[in-house]
Short mmCIF file of C-alpha atoms in Angstrom, two decimals:
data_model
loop_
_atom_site.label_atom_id
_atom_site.label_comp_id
_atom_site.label_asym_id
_atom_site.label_seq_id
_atom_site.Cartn_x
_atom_site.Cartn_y
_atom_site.Cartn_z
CA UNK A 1 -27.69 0.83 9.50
CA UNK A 2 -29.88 -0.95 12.07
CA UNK A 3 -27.02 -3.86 13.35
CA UNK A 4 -23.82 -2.40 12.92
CA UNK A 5 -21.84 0.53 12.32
CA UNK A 6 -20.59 1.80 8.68
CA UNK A 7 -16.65 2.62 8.69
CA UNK A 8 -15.31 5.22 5.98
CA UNK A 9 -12.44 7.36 5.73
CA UNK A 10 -10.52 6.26 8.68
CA UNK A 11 -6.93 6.51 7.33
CA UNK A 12 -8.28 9.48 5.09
CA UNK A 13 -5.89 11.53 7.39
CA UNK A 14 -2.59 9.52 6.60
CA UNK A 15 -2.80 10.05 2.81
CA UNK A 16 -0.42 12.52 1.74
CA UNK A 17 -0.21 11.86 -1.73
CA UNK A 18 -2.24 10.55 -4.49
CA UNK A 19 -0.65 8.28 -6.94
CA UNK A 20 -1.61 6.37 -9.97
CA UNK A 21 -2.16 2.67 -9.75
CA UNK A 22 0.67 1.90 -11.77
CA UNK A 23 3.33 3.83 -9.97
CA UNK A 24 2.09 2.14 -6.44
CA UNK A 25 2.39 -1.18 -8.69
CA UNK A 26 6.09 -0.39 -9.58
CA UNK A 27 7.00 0.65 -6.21
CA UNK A 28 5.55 -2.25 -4.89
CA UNK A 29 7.70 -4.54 -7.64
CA UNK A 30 10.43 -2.52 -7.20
CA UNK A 31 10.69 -3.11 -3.10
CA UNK A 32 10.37 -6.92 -3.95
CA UNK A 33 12.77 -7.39 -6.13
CA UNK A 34 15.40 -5.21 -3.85
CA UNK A 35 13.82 -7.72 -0.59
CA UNK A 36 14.50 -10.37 -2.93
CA UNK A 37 17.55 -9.78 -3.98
CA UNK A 38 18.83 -9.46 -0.03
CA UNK A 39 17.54 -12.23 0.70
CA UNK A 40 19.77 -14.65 -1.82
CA UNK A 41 22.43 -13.23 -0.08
CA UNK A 42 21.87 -15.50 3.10
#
């Protein structure tokens, strides 16, 4: 690279698992629905 600086693998250290894509979907579904649901509580 002549202007600039290429970035890779930064956070490679913080991954401690690898999941499939649809398991990090459902977790991701699954935390909004419970946010969701606390927030219709208010």
């Amino acid at each position: 690279l002549i202007e600039g600086e290429l970035e890779i693998g930064q956070i490679s250290g913080l991954i401690k698992t690898i999941k499939p894509a649809a398991e990090i979907v459902k977790e991701i579904i699954d935390e909004f629905e419970s946010v969701q649901s606390q927030l219709h509580q208010y």
